Each structure stands twice: as C-alpha cells, then as structure tokens.
XYZ file of C-alpha atoms in Angstrom:
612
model
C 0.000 0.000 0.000
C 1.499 3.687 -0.626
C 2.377 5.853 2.758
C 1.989 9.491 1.956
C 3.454 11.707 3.869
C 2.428 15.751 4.183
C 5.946 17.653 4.872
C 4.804 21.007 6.313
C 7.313 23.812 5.226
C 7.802 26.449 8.165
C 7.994 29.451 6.972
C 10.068 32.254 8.739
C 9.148 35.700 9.218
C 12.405 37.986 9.637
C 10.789 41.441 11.156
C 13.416 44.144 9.915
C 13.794 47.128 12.099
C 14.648 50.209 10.924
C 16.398 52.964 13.232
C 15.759 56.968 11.994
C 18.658 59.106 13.514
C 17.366 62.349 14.279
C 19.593 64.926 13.590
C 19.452 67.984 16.451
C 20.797 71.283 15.383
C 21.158 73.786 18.223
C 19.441 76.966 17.565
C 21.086 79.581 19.372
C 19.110 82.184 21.465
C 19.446 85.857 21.683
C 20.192 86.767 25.595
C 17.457 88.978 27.190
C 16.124 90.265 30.452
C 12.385 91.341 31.170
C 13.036 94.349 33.167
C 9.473 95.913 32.943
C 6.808 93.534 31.598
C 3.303 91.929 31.756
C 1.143 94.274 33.660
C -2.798 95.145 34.666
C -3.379 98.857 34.028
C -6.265 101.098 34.463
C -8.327 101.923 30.986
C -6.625 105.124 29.782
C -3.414 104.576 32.003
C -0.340 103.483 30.420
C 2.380 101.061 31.223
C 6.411 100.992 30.515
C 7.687 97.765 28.593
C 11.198 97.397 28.953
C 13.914 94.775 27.777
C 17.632 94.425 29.203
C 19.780 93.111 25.861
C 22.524 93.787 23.238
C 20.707 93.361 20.213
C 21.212 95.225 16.557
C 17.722 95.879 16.404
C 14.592 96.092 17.910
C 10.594 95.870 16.265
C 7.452 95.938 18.822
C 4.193 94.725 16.943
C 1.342 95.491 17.040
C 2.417 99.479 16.874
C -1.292 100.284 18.035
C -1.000 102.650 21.259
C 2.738 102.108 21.439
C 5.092 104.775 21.291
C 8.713 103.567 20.583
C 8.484 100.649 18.362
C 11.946 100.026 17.583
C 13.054 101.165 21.146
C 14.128 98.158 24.244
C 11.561 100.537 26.152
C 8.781 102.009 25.178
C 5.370 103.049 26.467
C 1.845 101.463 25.779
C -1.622 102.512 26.627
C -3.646 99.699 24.864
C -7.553 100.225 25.149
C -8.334 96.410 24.987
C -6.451 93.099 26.918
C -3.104 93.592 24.404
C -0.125 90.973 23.970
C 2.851 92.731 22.708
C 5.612 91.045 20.620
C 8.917 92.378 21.004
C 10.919 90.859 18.036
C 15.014 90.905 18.694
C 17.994 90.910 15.816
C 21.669 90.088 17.000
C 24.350 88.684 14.799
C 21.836 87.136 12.695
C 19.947 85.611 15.716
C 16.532 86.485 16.125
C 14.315 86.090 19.167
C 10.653 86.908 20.010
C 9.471 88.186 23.277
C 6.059 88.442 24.340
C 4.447 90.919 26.994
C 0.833 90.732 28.220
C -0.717 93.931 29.248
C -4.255 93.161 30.532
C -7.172 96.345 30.885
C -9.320 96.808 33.964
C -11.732 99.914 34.011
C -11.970 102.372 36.755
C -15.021 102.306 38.936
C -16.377 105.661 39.225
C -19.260 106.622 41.928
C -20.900 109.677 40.290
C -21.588 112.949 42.072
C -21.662 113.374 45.707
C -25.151 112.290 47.140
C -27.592 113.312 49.998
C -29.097 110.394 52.148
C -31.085 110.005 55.246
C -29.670 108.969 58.412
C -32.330 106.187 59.487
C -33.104 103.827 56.292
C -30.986 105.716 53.611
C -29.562 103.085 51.108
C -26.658 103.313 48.178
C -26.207 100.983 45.531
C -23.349 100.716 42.992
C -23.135 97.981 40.176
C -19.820 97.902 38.910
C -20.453 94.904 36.500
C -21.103 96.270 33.370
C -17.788 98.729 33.299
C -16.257 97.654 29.606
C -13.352 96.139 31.692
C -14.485 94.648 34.824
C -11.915 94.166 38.150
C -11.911 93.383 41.444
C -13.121 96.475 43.330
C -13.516 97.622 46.790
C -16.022 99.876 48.546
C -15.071 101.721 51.436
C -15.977 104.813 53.985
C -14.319 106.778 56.769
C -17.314 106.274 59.347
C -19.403 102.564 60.092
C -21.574 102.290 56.490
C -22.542 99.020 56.520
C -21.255 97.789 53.129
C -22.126 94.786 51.416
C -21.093 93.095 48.173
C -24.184 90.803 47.030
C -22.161 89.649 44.559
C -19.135 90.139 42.925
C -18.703 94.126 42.452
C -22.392 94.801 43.249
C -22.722 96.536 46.813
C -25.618 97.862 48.755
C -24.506 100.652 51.203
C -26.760 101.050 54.290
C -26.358 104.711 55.859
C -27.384 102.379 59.485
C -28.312 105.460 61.539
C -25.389 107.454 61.116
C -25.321 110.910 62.735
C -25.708 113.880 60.483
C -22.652 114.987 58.688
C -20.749 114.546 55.475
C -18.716 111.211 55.137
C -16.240 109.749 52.323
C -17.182 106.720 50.283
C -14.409 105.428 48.010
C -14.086 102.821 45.318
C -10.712 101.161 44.564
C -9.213 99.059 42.423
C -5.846 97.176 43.446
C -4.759 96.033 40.177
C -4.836 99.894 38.575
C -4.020 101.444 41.860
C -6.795 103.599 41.390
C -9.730 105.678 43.281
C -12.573 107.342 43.362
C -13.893 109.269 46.013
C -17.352 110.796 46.417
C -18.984 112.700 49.789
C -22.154 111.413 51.289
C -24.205 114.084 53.484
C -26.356 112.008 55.818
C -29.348 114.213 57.182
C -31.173 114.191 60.143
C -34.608 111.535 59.556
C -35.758 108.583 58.634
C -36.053 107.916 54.807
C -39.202 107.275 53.235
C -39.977 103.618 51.916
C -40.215 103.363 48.666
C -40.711 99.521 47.097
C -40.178 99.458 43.374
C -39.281 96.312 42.032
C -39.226 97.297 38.160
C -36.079 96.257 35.991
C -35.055 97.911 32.778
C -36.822 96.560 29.842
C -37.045 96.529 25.944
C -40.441 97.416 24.486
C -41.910 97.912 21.063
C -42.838 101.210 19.752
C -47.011 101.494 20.476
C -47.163 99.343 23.581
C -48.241 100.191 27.355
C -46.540 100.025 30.349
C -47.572 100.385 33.849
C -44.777 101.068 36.044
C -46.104 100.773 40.296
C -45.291 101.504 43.847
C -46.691 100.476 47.204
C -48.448 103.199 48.554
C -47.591 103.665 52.044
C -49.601 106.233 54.300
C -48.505 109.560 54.524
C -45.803 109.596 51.790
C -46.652 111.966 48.934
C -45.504 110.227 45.153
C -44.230 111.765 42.368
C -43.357 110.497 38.510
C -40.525 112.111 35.974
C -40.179 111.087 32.460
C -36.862 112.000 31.243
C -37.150 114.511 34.145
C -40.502 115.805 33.307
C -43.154 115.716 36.039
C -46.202 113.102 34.934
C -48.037 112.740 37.959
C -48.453 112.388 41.713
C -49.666 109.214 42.298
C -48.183 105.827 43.278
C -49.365 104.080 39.530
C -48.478 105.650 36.026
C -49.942 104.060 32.914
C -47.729 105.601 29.316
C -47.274 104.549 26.083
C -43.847 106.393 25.633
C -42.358 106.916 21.602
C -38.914 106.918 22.419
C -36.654 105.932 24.701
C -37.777 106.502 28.372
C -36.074 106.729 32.336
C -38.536 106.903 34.290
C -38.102 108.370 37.977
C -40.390 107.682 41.197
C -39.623 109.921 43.973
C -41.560 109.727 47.160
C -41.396 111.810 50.530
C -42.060 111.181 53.963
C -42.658 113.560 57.056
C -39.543 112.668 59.133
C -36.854 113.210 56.324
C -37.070 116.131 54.128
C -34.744 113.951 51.998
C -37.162 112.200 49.096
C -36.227 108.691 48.491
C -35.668 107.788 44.381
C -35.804 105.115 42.046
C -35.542 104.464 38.542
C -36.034 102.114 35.530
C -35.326 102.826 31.847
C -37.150 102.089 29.027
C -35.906 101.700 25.514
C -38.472 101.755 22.959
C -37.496 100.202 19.212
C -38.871 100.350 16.306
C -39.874 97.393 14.734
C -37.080 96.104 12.655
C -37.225 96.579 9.021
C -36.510 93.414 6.604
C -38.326 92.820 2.935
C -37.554 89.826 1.473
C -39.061 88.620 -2.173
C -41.764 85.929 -2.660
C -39.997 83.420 -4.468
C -36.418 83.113 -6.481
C -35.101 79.948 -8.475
C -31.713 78.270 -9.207
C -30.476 75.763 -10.283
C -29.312 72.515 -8.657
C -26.363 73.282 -6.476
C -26.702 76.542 -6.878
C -26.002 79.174 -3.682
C -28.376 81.864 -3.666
C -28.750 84.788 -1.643
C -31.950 84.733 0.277
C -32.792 88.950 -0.129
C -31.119 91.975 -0.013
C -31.207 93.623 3.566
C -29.086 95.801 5.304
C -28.085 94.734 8.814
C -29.117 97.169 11.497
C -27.742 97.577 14.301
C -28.495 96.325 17.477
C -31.012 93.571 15.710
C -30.143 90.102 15.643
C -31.545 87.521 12.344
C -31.974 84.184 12.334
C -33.291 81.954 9.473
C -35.820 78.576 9.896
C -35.017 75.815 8.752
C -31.380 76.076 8.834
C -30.652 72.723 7.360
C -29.552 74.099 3.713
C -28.358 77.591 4.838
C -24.654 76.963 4.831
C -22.543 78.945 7.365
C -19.157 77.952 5.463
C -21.025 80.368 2.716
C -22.301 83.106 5.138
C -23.276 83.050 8.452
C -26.920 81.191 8.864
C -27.558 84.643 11.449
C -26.889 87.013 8.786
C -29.544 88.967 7.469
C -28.551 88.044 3.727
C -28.023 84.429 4.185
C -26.673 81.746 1.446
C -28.939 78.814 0.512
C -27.511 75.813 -1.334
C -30.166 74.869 -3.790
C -30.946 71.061 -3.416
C -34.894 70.995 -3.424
C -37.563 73.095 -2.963
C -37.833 75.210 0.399
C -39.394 77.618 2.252
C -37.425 79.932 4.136
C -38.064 82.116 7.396
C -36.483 84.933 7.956
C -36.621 86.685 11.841
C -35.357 90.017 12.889
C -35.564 90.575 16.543
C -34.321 93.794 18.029
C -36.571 93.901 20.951
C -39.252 93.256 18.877
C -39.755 90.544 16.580
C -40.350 90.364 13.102
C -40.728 88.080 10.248
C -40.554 87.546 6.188
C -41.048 84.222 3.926
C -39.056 83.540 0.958
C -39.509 79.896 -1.638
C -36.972 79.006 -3.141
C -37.775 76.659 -6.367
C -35.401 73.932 -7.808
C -35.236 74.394 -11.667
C -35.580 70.588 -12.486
C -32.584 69.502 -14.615
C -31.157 66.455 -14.130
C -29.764 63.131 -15.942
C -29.088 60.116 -14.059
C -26.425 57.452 -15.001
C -24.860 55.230 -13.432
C -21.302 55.991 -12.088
C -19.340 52.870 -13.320
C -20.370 50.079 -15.870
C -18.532 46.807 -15.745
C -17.899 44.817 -19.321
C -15.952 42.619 -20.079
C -13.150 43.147 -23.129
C -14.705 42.230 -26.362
C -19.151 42.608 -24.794
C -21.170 45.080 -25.630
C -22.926 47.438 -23.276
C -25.511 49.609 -23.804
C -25.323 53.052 -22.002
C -28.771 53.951 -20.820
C -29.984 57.300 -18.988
C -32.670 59.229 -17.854
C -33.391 63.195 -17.885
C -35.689 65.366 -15.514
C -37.554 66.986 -17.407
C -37.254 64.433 -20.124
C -35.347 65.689 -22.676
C -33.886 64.173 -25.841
C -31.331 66.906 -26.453
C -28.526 65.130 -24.461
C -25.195 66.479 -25.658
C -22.112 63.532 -25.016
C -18.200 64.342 -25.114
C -14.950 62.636 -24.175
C -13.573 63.640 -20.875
C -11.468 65.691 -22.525
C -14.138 67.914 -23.832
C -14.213 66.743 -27.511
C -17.526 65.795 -28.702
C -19.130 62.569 -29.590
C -21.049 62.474 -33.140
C -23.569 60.253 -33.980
C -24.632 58.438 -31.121
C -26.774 55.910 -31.877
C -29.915 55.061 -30.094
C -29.519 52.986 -27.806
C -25.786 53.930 -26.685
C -24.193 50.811 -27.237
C -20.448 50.686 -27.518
C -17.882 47.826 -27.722
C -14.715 49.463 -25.261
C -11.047 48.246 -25.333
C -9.932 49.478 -22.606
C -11.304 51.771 -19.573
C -13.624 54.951 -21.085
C -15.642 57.845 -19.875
C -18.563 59.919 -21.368
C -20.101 62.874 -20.002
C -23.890 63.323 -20.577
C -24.963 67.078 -20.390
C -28.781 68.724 -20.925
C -30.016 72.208 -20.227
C -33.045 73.920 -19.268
C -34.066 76.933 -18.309
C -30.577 78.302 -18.052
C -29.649 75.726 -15.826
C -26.613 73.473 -17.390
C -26.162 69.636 -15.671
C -23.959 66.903 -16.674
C -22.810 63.385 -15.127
C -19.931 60.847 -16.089
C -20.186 57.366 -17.053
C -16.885 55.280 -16.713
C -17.138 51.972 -18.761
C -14.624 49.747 -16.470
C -12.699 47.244 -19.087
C -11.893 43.589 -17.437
C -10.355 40.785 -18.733
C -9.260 37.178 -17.862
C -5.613 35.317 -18.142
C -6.207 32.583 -21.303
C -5.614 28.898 -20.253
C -7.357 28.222 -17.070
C -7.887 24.933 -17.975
C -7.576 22.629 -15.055
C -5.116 20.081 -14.673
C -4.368 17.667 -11.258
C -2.236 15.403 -9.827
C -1.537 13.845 -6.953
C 0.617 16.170 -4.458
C 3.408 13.685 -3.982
C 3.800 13.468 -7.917
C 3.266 9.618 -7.492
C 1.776 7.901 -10.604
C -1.552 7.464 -10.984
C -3.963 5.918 -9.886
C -5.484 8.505 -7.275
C -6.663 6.462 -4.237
C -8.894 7.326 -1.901
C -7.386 9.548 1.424
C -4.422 10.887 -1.242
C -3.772 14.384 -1.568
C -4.371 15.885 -5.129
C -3.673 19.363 -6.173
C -5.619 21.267 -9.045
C -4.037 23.725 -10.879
C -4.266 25.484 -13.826
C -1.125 27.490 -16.049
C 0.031 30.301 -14.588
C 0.016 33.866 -15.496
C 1.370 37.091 -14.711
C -0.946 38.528 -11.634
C -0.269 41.503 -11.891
C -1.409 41.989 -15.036
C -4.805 40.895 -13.295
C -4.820 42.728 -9.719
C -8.624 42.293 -9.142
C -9.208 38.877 -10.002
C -10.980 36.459 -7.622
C -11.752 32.879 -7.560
C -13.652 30.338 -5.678
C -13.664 26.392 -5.358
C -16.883 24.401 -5.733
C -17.420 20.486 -5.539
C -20.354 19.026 -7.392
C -22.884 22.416 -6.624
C -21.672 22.137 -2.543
C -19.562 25.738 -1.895
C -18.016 26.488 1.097
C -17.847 23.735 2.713
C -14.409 22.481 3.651
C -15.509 19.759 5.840
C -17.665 17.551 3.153
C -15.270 18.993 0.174
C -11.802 17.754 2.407
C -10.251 20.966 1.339
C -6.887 21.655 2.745
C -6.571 25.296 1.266
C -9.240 27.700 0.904
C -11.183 27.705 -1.694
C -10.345 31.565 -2.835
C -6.953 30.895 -4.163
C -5.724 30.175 -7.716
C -4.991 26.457 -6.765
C -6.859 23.640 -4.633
C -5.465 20.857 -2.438
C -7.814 18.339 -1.269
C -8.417 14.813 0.669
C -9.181 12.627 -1.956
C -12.372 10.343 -0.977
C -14.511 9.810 -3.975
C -14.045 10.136 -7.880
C -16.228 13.970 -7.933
C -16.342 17.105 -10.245
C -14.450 20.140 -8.663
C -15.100 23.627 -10.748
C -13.067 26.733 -10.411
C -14.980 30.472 -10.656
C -12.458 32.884 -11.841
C -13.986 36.581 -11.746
C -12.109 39.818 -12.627
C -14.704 42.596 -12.437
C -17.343 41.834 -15.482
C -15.673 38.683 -16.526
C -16.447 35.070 -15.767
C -15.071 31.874 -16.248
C -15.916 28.988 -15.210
C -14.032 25.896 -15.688
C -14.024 22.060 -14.226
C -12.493 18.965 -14.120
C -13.345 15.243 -12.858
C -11.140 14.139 -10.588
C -11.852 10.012 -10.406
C -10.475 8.775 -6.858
C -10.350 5.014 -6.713
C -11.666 3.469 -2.844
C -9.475 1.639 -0.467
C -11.544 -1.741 -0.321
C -13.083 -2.432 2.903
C -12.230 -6.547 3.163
C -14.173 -9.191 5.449
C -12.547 -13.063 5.613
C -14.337 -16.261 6.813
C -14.563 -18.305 8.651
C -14.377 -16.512 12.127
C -15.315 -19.988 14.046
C -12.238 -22.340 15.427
C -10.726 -24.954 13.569
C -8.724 -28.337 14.166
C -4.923 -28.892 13.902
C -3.472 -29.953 11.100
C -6.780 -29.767 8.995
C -7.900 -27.979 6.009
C -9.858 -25.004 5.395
C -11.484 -23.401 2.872
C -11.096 -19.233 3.250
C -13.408 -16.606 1.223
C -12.236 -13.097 0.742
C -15.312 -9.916 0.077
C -14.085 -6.968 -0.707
C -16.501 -3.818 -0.343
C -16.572 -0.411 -1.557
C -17.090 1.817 1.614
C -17.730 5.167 -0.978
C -21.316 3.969 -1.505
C -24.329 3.497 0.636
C -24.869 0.395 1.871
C -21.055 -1.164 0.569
C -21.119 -2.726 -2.562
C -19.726 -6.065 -3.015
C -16.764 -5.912 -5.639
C -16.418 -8.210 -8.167
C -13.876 -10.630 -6.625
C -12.387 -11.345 -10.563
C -11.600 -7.398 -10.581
C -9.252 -7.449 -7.030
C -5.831 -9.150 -6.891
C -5.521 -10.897 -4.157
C -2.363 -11.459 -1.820
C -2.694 -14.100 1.232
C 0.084 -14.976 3.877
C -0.161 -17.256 6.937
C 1.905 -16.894 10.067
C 1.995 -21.258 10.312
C 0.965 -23.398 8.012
C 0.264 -23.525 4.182
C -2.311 -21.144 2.082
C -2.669 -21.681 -1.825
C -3.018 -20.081 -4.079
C -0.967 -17.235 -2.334
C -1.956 -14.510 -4.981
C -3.808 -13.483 -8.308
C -7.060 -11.997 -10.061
C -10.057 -13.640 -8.371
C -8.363 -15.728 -5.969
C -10.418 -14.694 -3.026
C -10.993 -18.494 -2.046
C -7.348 -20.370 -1.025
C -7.061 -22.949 0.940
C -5.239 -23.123 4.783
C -4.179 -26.244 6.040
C -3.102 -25.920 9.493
C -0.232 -26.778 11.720
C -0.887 -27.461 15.760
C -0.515 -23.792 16.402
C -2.868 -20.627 16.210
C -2.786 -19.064 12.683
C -2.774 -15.859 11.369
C -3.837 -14.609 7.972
C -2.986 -11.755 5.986
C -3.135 -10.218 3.005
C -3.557 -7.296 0.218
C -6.761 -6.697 -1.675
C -6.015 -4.794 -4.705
C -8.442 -2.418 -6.459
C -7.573 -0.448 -10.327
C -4.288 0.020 -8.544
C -5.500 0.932 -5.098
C -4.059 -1.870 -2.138
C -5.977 -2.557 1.036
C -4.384 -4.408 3.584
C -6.133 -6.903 6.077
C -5.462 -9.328 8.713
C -7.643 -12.345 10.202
C-alpha cells in the first residue's frame, strides 16, 4: 500500500527594524532680560515695557498705542487686553518676546449724594464697566457695606449721625480711586418699594410702572425729568426711549427717596424679502437683499440648507444651497420681533447614469440614462471635452480598454452633466484545469491521497482584481464535506481525496467570468471481510473466502472478486493459491498452532491491507 506523507514547510518571518537618527541642530538664542513687563493697568493709564539686551535691532508689533516701536523701552496705553511682541535681531539671531498687558476699568461713583440717616440706602453695580476688576467699597465712618455679589454693593447709611462722610471705590490692580462725599441728614427715609427692571419694548405698547403706597408719603413720577403725575401708579405709552423716575417723601426726612427704571423703545425692525427666487441645482443663492441694522439680531428657519461655510446662517442676507424646494423664514428681533417668507424653487434639470459600468473586453454594453424633465437633447463628449457624433440610439459601444462619457442637458438656463466610466476587465487565457496527486506519485489517485488542481500560470499583476472560488459538485463552502486543505479563494486547490467527484473553479475579474471544471476520479481503499471466524482443528484444512466492499457507496457494494488481486500470507501453516485476479478463495491447512492470515486486496491500482 502507498504511505503518503504531508511535509509542512515552516515558513520564517524575519521582522526588519529600521532605526531613523534624528539629527538635532542647536538653535542659538538671543540673551534677554524682562526688566518691565506683563502688567494690569487702568483703561486710559499706560504702562512701561522694557527689555535688558545687546541686540542690533529692535521691532514691537502690534504698533497700536505704542510709542517707541523700535526702542528696548517704550510706552503702551492699549484700550483692549493687548499681547505685545517684542521681536530681537543680533548677529543674525533672532528672538521673540512676548508681553501681556491686561485692561481693567476704573469704577467711578458719580456725584456726591444726599441720604437720610435712618433707612438711607446706596447701591453701585460695577459689572457692566467695559473692563471689569476686582473692586472695593469703602468709607471713613461705620456704612454698613455689602457686596451681594461680585462688584455689586448695597450701602446702608445704618443710623449714622448727620454729617458729610467719604465713600471710596478702589481698584488694586490699577491702583486707582474714586472718592465721592455722602451728606447724611437728620430723619428717617421714606420707603419706597419698586421692584421694576429695565426693559425693551416695542414702539405702540403700554406700560404700567407701580409703587406700594404707604400712608402719609406723597408720590411723584418724571419722564426724562418731566413731572407726569403724583400718584403711586403711572400708565404711558412712551415713543422713544424713556427713564422713568419715582420719587416719594415722607414727614420725618425732608430727603425724598428715588428710584428708577429705563425704558428703551425700538422700532420694529425693518426686513423685505421677495416671494420666491429659483436656481439651479447646487446653486447658492442669496436669500434677499437687507441691510443689517444695528443692534437687531436675524436668524433663518429651517437652517438645514443655509450653509454657514457660505455666510453666516444669522446674517440677514443668508446663502442657501439649492438642493430641493424650500421655504425659508427669515426673523429680525431687536426687541421686537419680526418676520418675512421667501420659496426658493429647484429648476428641475437632471440626468441620471450610473457611475461605473462593468464589461468585459470584447461585450457590448448599452449606455442607458434618464433626464428630468425628459429631454432628448442630451449632448455627449470625451472627458477631454471633444464631442461625440452620432450616437446611436440605444448607446451601445464595444470598449477596449477603460472609457468615460459625459452626458450634459439644459433647461431653463440651468446646465447639468454626469460621467459614465465603462470599467474594461479581462481574464488570463488557459485556465484549464489540470491535477495530480501532491506527492507526484503515478496514478492511480486512491482514496485519502492528496491531489492538487491547478491550472497554467500567469502574470498577476497583469490581473490585480481577479478572484476565484472552489466548488465540488454544486456544494460551496464547505471544507468539511469537500476535504479541502486550502481555501477555496486561491488560484490552486489541495484536497483529501475520498470519492471520484467534479471540482469547478470560478475565476472573476470585475465583469468577466469563467468557469471551468475537471473530474477528478479517486479510486476506494476496499473495505475486506474473511471467513470463517469460528475455530478450527490442527493440522486440517480449510477453505477461506475473501469480500471486498466499496465503503464510498451506501450500503457497501460487493466488488467483483475477478476485478481485485488478491495477496494471502499465513503466520503457520500452508495457504494456496498465495496470490492473483479472483483468488479470493485459497485454501489453509493448518499446523498445531494458532494461525494468522494476511493479506492485500487490490483495487484499479488501489491496495488494502487486512489481517484475520
């Protein structure tokens, strides 16, 4: 019987390393010292910015509220946080300094104000200065002073004897102060409960502005300092721009106790936008022609199209990308709120083909399309612009090697086109399949050998795409019932032979096909039963029968004992005839000892050995 034998080759994987040197170059530095530099200064107060160095030159950016620019000192006064750059030039060295100088504003506390002793209250809101710091509030007599929050105080005059008192504001990273005097008279202020914030309102609407009436206080209302009435309600409808002061007095403090709220009054903002405008597909359009005012802010609805790499979606003149049609909101709000529709129609223009076609060298393929609105005026050039003439109806074309068309169509002033690439394959020529067994041992094939299937080869790259797949008698992918040893995606197959079967090979480069098979007959290994099993006498005769069965079909077939050569030994004693065609009946006469038989049942070539 053959042995095969599978040598497995190892394969070694050397990893190579590769090692990059960096190569450091030393940059050399201009010496410097910061003798006068990063600094908080009050708005409107400058600052010195000085450098200690030997340089050849010196250039201070930005030059904006700086006085020496090409000076090691020099003095600045920005209005805004600032970073200066001080750029230095030695012996061809250059070196680049920066210098923050950040801006706090000064806290100021008005004029000098009046206040009852009992009940008098100050309050000071340094929060909206354009420059906010850390300030402190502070007097030369026991005000109780509070900060609510940070920079808002409430000073409470807490029964303070008549007289006239300092109350100062400072600010520790400027260094500066304000100073005002309070006179606190005699009496106990009159309450006065107004709760009103400053508001926003539209020009036309009504406000009622209201105090709590408390016995024995007389009321009184100024509009922009004009006296409107005496009572503890007011009802206006003001047309511009409105502070409104309450003053009330009581009978133990000639002192009147004030309050105030301001109210701006817009117009409504002003925005015309037309009813519709059209473009065409992908076009960016500008949705109206407004002029931003100020203090207004715009927003448009939806905002899905509006593209803010164009223009910013909050402008008032926003940029639509035309994909479809839309209707657009525009909404001014400056206080009061305003708003204007636009559409926007897609001009319909449009031919659809298909990106890529896949053929085959040496097909056809027809080139089909379709226009919105249909249109048979479809102009088609090379990709190089040059025109196609007389294309036939249907496009049908016969490539030899990879090809574009565009397709272009008009309407309405609107101009579309698309590409169509026609994507040439081909296949390598002999794929015919060949095997043999993988030992290259002369046939026949038995059953449990290895075979290999190949085909010629070719020059892959030539064919970087191309894909195949193994199939045995219509059953795909499965490696268990088809024995395969190597996947069945590569250009060869290797397989456990176990029955004579058809094995095909797909072979697929983009459009192309080929299919191609070949019958691979695998001859069984002979399953072999020998009689009799029961005991027999010494030194007697007996008359053996060999059956040899095909295990590859279902139930075993009985084999044609005239188509087997048979081989028989005996461990003792004598067996005839020992071999031949047919001879699956010799005779075993014994000896006084146990016996064993063996032998070889031979099938088209294919030994099986038994014993008995």
């Amino acid at each position: 019987m053959k042995s095969l034998r599978l040598n497995f080759l190892l394969k070694s994987t050397i990893l190579l390393v590769f090692f990059s040197f960096l190569s450091l170059s030393a940059f050399a530095q201009v010496d410097f010292e910061i003798i006068d530099g990063d600094a908080t200064i009050c708005l409107g107060d400058s600052t010195l910015l000085r450098i200690d160095a030997s340089v050849d030159s010196v250039i201070w950016s930005p030059t904006t509220d700086l006085r020496m620019p090409n000076s090691l000192s020099t003095f600045v006064s920005p209005s805004v946080n600032t970073t200066y750059f001080a750029t230095l030039f030695s012996n061809g060295m250059t070196q680049v300094v920066p210098i923050q100088v950040n801006i706090v504003s000064q806290a100021i506390l008005g004029n000098n104000v009046t206040v009852c002793s009992s009940g008098g209250m100050l309050n000071y809101d340094f929060t909206d200065l354009p420059f906010p710091g850390d300030y402190s509030l502070m007097s030369n007599t026991s005000f109780a002073i509070t900060e609510t929050v940070d920079n808002i105080f409430n000073v409470n005059i807490n029964n303070t004897p008549p007289g006239i008192y300092n109350l100062t504001v400072a600010n520790a990273a400027c260094g500066q102060v304000n100073t005002i005097q309070v006179e606190v008279v005699d009496g106990t202020a009159a309450e006065l409960d107004f709760q009103e914030e400053d508001r926003v309102i539209c020009i036309g609407e009504e406000i009622t502005l209201n105090v709590g009436a408390v016995a024995g206080q007389t009321y009184e209302w100024f509009a922009n300092g004009v006296s409107v009435s005496t009572t503890n309600t007011i009802t206006d409808t003001p047309t511009g721009t409105t502070t409104y002061v309450v003053s009330t007095l009581g009978s133990s403090c000639t002192l009147a106790s004030q309050d105030s709220v301001t109210v701006t009054v817009n117009n409504d903002p002003t925005i015309s936008l037309p009813e519709t405008i059209a473009g065409c597909e992908n076009d960016i359009l500008q949705l109206g022609n407004n002029i931003a005012q100020a203090g207004t802010t715009y927003s448009w609805e939806p905002v899905g199209n509006i593209e803010d790499n164009i223009v910013d979606p909050n402008a008032v003149n926003a940029e639509v990308l035309v994909i479809e049609d839309g209707t657009y909101i525009l909404t001014a709000n400056n206080g009061c709120e305003i708003m204007d529709t636009i559409e926007v129609t897609l001009i319909d223009n449009d031919i659809d083909l298909a990106d890529t076609l896949f053929v085959c060298k040496g097909d056809d393929v027809t080139i089909t399309w379709t226009t919105n609105p249909p249109n048979d005026n479809v102009v088609w050039t090379n990709l190089d612009g040059s025109p196609l003439m007389n294309v036939p109806t249907p496009f049908t074309v016969t490539p030899d090697d990879v090809i574009s068309y565009v397709a272009t169509v008009e309407n309405s002033g609107c101009t579309f086109s698309d590409t169509i690439t026609l994507q040439v394959d081909s296949l390598p020529m002999g794929l015919e399949l060949t095997f043999v067994e993988f030992n290259n041992a002369p046939e026949p094939i038995c059953m449990g050998d290895t075979v290999q299937i190949t085909s010629t080869t070719f020059d892959e790259s030539l064919f970087p795409n191309i894909e195949y797949q193994w199939i045995s008698d219509g059953m795909i992918g499965d490696p268990e019932t088809q024995m395969f040893l190597t996947p069945d995606s590569l250009f060869n197959l290797i397989f456990i032979g176990q029955e004579t079967r058809i094995y095909g090979r797909i072979a697929t480069n983009g459009a192309c096909i080929d299919t191609t098979e070949v019958e691979v007959p695998v001859v069984p290994i002979l399953d072999v039963r020998v009689t009799p099993d029961d005991p027999v006498c010494p030194n007697s005769t007996v008359l053996l029968t060999g059956e040899a069965l095909d295990p590859t079909v279902m139930p075993p077939r009985v084999v044609d004992p005239d188509s087997v050569e048979w081989q028989w030994m005996a461990s003792s004693g004598t067996i005839m005839p020992e071999e031949g065609f047919g001879e699956n009946t010799p005779t075993l006469i014994t000896e006084s000892s146990d016996v064993e038989i063996m032998g070889m049942a031979t099938f088209n070539g294919c030994p099986a050995n038994f014993m008995h």
